[in-house]
Coordinates of C-alpha atoms in Angstrom, one line a residue:
X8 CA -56.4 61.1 60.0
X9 CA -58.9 58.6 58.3
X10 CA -60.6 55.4 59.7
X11 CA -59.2 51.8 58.2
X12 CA -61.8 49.3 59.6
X13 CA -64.1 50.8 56.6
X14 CA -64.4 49.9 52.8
X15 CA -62.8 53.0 50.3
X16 CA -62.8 52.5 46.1
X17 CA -59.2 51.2 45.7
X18 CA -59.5 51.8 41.9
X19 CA -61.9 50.4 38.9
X20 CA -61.7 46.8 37.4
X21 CA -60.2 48.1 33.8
X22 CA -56.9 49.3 36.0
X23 CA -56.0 46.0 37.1
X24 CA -57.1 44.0 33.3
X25 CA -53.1 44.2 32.2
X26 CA -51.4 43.6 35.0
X27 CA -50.7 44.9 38.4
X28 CA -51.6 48.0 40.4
X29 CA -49.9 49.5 43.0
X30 CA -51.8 52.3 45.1
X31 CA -51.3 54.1 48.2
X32 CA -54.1 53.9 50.4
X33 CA -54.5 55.3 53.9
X34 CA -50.5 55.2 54.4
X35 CA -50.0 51.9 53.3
X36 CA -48.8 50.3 50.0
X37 CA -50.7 47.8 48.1
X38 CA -50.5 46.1 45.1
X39 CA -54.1 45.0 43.8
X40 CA -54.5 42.2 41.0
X41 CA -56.4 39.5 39.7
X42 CA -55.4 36.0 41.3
X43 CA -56.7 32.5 40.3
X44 CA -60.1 32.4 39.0
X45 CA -59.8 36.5 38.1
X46 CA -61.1 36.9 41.5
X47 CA -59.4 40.2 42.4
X48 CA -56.3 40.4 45.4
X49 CA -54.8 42.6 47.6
X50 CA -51.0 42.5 49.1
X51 CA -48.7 44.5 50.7
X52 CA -46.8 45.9 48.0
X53 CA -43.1 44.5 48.9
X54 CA -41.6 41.9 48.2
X55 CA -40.0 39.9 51.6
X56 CA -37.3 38.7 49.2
X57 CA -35.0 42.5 49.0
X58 CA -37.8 44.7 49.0
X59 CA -39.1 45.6 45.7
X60 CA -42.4 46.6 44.9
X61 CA -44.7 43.8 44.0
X62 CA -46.2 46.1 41.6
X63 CA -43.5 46.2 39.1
X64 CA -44.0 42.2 38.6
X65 CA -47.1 40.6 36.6
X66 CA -49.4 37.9 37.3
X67 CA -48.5 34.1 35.7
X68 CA -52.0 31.4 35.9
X69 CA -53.1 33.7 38.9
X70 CA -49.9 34.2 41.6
X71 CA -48.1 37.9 41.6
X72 CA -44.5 36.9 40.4
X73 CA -42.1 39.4 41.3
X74 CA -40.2 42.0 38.4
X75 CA -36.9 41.1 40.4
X76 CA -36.0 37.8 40.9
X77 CA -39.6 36.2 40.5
X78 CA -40.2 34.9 43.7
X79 CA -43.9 34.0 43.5
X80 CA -46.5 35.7 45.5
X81 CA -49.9 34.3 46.7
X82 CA -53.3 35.9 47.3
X83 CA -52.9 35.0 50.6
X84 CA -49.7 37.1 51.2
X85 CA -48.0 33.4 51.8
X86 CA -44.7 33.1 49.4
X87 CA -45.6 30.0 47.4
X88 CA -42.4 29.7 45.1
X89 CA -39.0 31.3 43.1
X90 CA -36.6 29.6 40.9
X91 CA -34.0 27.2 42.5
X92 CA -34.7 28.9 46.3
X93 CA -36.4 27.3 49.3
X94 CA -39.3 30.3 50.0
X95 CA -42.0 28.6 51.4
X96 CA -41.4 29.1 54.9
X97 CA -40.8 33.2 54.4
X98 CA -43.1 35.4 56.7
X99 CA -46.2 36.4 55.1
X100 CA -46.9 39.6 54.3
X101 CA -50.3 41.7 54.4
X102 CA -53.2 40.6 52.4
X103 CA -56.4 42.8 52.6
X104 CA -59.9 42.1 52.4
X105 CA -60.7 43.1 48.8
X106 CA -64.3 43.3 47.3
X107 CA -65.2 44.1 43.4
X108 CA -68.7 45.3 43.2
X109 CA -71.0 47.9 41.6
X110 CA -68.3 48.4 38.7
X111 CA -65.6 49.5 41.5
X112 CA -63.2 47.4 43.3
X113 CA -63.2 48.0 47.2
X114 CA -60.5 47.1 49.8
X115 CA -60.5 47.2 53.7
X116 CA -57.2 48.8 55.0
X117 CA -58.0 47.8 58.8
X118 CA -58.2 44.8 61.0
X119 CA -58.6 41.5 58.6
X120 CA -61.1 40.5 61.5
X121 CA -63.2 43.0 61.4
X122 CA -64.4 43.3 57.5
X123 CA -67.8 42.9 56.6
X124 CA -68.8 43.0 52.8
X125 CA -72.4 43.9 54.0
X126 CA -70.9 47.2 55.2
X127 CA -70.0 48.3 51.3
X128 CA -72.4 50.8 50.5
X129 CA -75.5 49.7 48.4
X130 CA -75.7 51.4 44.8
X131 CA -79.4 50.9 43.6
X132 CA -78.1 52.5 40.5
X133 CA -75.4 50.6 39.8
X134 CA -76.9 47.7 38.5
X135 CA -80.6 48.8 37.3
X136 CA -80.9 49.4 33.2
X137 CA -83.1 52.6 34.4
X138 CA -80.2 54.3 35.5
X139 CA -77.0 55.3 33.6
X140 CA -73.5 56.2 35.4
X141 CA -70.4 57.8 33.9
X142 CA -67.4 58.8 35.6
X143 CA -63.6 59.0 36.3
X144 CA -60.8 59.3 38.7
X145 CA -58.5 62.3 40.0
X146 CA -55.6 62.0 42.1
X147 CA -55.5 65.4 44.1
X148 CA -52.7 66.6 46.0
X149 CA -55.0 67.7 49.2
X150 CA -56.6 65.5 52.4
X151 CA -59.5 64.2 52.1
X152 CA -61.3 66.3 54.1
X153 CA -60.6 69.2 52.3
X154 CA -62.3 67.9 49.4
X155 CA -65.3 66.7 51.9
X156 CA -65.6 70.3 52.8
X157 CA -65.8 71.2 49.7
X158 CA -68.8 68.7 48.8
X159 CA -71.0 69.4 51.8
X160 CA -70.9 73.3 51.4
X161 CA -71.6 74.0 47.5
X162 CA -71.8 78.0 48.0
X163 CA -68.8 77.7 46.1
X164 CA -70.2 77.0 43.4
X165 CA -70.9 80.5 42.5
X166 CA -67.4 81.3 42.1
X167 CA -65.6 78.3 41.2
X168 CA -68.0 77.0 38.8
X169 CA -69.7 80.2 37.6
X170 CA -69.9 79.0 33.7
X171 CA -71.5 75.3 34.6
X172 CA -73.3 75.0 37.5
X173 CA -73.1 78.4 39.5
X174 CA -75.0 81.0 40.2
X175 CA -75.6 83.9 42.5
X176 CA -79.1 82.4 44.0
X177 CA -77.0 79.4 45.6
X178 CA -75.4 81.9 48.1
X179 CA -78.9 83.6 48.5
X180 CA -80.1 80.1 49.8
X181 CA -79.8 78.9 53.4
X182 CA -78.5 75.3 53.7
X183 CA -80.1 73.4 56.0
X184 CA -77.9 70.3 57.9
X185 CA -79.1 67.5 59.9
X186 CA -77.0 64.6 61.5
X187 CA -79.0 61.1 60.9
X188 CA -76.6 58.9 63.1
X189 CA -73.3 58.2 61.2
X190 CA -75.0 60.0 58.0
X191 CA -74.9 63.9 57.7
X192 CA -77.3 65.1 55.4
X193 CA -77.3 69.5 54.2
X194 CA -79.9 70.2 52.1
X195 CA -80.2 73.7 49.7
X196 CA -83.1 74.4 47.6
X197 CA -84.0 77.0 45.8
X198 CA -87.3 78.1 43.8
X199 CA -88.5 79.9 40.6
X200 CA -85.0 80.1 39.2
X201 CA -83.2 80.2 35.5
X202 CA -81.1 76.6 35.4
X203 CA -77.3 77.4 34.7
X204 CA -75.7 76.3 31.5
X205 CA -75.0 72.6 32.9
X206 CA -78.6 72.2 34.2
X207 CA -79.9 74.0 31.4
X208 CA -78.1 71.2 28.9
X209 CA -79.3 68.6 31.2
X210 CA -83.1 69.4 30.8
X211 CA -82.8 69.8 26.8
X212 CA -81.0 66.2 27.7
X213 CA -84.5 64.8 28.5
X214 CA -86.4 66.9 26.0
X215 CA -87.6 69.4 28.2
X216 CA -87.7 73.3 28.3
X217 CA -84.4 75.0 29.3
X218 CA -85.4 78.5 29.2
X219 CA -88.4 78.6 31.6
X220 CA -88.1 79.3 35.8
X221 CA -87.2 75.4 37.6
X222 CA -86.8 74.7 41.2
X223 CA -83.4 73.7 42.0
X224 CA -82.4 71.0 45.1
X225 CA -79.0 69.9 46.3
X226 CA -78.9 67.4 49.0
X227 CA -75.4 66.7 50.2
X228 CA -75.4 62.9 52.1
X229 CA -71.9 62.2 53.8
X230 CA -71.7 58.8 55.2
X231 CA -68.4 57.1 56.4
X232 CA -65.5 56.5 56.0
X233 CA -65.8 59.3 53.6
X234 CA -68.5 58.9 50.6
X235 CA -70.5 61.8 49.4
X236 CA -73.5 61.5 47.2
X237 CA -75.2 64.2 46.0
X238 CA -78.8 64.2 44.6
X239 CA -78.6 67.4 42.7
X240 CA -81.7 68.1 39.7
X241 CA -84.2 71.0 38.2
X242 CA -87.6 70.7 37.4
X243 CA -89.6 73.1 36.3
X244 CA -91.6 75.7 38.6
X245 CA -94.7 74.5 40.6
X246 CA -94.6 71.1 39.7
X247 CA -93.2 70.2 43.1
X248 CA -89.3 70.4 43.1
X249 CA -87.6 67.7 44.4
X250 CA -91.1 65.7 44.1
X251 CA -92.4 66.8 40.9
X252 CA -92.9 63.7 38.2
X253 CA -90.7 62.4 36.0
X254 CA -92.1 64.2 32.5
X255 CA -90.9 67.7 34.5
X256 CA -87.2 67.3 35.6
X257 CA -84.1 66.2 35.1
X258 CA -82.1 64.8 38.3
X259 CA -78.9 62.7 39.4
X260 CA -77.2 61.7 41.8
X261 CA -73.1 63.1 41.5
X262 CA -71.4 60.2 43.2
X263 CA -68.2 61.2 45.1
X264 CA -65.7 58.6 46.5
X265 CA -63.0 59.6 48.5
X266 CA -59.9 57.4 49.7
X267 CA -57.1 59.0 51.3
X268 CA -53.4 58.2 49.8
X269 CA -51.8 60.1 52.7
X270 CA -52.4 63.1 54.7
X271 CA -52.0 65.2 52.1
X272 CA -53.3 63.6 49.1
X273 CA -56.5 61.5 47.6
X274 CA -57.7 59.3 45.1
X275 CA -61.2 61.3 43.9
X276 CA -63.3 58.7 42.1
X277 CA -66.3 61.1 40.7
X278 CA -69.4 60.5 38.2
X279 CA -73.0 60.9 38.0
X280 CA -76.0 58.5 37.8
X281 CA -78.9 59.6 36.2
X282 CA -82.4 57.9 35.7
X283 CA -83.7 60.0 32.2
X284 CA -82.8 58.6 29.0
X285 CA -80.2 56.0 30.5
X286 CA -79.8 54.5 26.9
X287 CA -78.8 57.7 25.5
X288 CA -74.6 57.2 25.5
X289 CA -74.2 60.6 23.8
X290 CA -75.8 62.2 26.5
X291 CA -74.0 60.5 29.5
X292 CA -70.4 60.9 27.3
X293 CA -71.4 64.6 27.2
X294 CA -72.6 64.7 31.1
X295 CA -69.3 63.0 31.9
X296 CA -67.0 65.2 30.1
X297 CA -69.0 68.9 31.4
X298 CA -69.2 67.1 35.2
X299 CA -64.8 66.3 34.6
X300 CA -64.1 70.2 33.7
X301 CA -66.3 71.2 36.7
X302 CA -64.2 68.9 38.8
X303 CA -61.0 69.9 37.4
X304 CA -61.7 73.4 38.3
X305 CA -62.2 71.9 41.8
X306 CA -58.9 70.8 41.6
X307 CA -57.1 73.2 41.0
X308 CA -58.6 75.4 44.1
X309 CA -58.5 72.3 46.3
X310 CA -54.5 71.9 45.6
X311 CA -53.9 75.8 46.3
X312 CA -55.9 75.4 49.3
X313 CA -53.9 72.4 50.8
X314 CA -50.5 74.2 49.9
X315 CA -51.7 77.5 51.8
X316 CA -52.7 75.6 55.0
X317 CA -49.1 73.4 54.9
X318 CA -47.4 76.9 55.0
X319 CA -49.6 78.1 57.8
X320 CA -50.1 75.6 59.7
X321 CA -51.1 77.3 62.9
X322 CA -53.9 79.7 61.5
X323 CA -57.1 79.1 62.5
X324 CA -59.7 78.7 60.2
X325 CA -63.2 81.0 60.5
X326 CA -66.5 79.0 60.2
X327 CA -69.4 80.4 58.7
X328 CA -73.4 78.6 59.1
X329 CA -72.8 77.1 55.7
X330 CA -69.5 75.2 56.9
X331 CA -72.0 73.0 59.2
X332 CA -72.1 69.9 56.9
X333 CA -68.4 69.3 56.7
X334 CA -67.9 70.0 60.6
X335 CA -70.1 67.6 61.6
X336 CA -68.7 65.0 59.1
X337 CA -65.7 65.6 60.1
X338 CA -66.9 65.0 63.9
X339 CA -68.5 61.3 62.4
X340 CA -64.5 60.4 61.0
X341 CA -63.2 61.9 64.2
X342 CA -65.3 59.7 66.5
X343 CA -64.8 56.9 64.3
X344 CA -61.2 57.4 64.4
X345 CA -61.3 57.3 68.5
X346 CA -63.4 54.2 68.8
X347 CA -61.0 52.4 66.5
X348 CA -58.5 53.6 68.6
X349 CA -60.0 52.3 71.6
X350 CA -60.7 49.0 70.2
X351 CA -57.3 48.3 69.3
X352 CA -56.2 49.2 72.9
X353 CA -58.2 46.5 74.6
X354 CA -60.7 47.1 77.5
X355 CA -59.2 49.3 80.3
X356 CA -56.6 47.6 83.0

C-alpha cells in the first residue's frame, strides 16, 4: 500500500522529551527515543524477553529499559543487560534508520541498506529567521491516499471549507497538472477575486488591504513517499499574482506530511510557513489555530469517506479532470511500490 525504502515524519522532537514513544508506521511497531548522547533511536517495539511493548518502559543514561522485567535495550536493537539474567546473546531485534531534522524527527521503515539521509526532503524554511512555521499533528482514521487526494484536488474547498478558505470561483477555475519525474505538480489560479475570510485575515496579517480584488494561486507539489506542499497566497490585482513583490501579498507554503499507520489510518503532520512578518507570534498562533479548524473539518469528511468505501468495497469510483493530480501521484507510489518489490526479489533466474 505505501513504499518503506523512503523517509516519513515519525513524530516531533517534544513527543519523545519524557520518555518513550511508540508509533505505528507503515504496519510495523516502533518505539522511538533518545539514546546516549540524546541522539534520537528507533526499535522494534517488543521486547524478545515475553513480548511486551518497549514503549511502556523509559530510558536510564540512554538504553530503553523495559516496563516488565527491565531487560535493557540498545540503540542498536542488541539486548545489552537485565537484572540477574544472562541476555547478551538474545537475537536482536529491528533498529531503523532514524533522522531528527528541520524540527521533525524522520525514520526509514525499509531496507537498513538502503537509507540515505540526503534523500530527506530539504526545508529552506525550516531553518531561515525570514520564515515562520506553525503546526500540529492529526491521527486520521483513513489511508493515506485518501488524504493525498484530497490535497492535490482543492475544489473541495468550496464546500468543505466554505467559512475559511472556500469559495465558488475555485470550482470555476481549471486546474492544471503536470508530472516533473517523481514530482506531480497541479496548479489553480484564479484572477480579480474577493480573498475569503482566512486570506482576507492573512493580508490584514501583513498590513495590507483585505477588501480590494487579489489574484489567488494554489500550487499542489506531491513528491514521494507521500509529502504535499502547497504554495497557496493572494496578492492584490495586477501586481502580478504569484510574482507580484513582496509589499502586495501575502503567501505560504501549507506543509502536509503524511505517514501511513496502516491501510486504513495516518499520522497527518500539518502547518504552514510563511515569509511576512515571521517575528510576529500572534499572528502565526492565530494562522495555526484557523489552518487546525480547517483541517479538522477535513477530518471529519476524510473519516466518513474511508468508512463508506470499507462497506463498498467493490464500487468503482468516477474520475473527473480535476481528480488528475492525485491519480498520477498515486501512479508515482504505485511504481515505487513495484520497483521495491522487484528489488527485493533479486534479478530474474
Amino acid at each position: 500500500m505505501f513504499p518503506r525504502n523512503a523517509w516519513y515524519v515519525a513524530c516531533l522532537p517534544d513527543d519523545i522529551e519524557s520518555g518513550p514513544l511508540g508509533r505505528t508506521i507503515c504496519n510495523e511497531r516502533i518505539v522511538f527515543f533518545r539514546g546516549e548522547g540524546g541522539k534520537v533511536a528507533a526499535v522494534e517495539d517488543f521486547c524478545p524477553h515475553r513480548g511486551a511493548p518497549l514503549s511502556l518502559g523509559f530510558v536510564r543514561d540512554g538504553v530503553l529499559v523495559c516496563g516488565y522485567h527491565g531487560l535493557e535495550m540498545g540503540c542498536n536493537g542488541q539486548c545489552s543487560d537485565m537484572p540477574g539474567q544472562r541476555v547478551r546473546g538474545f537475537p536482536a531485534i529491528k533498529a531503523y534508520p532514524v533522522e531528527e531534522r528541520y524540527g521533525f524527527i524522520w525514520v526509514w521503515p525499509g531496507d537498513s541498506a538502503a537509507a540515505d539521509a540526503s534523500l530527506i526532503p530539504t526545508l529552506e524554511w525550516a531553518d531561515n529567521p525570514d520564515w515562520a512555521y506553525g503546526g500540529g499533528m492529526y491521527h486520521i482514521q483513513c489511508g493515506a491516499e485518501l488524504m493525498i487526494d484530497n490535497l492535490m484536488d482543492l475544489t473541495h474547498e468550496t464546500y468543505v471549507h466554505a467559512s475559511s478558505i472556500g469559495q465558488p470561483e475555485i470550482e470555476e477555475a481549471a486546474p492544471e497538472t503536470v508530472v516533473n519525474g517523481d514530482e506531480v505538480i497541479t496548479r489553480r489560479t484564479m484572477e480579480g477575486i474577493m480573498a475569503p475570510p482566512f486570506w482576507q485575515a492573512a493580508l490584514e496579517g501583513n498590513n495590507l488591504a483585505s477588501d480590494v480584488p487579489v489574484d489567488r494561486w494554489q500550487i499542489c507539489r506531491f513528491s514521494p513517499p507521500t509529502h504535499v506542499l502547497i504554495e497557496v497566497g493572494v496578492a492584490h490585482a495586477g501586481h502580478g499574482g504569484y510574482d507580484a513583490p513582496p509589499e502586495y501579498k501575502a503567501s505560504s507554503i501549507v506543509v502536509d506530511f503524511i505517514t501511513p499507520e496502516t491501510d486504513t489510518s495516518h499520522w497527518y503532520f500539518w502547518g504552514m510557513a510563511r515569509n511576512f512578518n515571521p517575528t510576529d507570534q500572534a499572528l502565526t498562533d492565530r494562522i495555526r489555530e484557523g489552518q487546525g479548524k480547517i483541517f479538522s473539518e477535513d477530518l471529519e469528511m476524510l473519516e466518513s469517506q474511508q468508512r463508506n468505501l470499507l462497506h463498498w468495497p467493490d464500487r468503482n469510483l468516477l474520475k473527473l479532470n480535476i481528480d488528475s493530480g492525485g491519480v498520477q501521484a498515486r501512479r508515482v507510489i504505485e511504481r515505487f511500490i513495484k520497483e521495491e518489490t522487484a528489488a527485493a526479489k533479486g534479478p530474474a533466474a
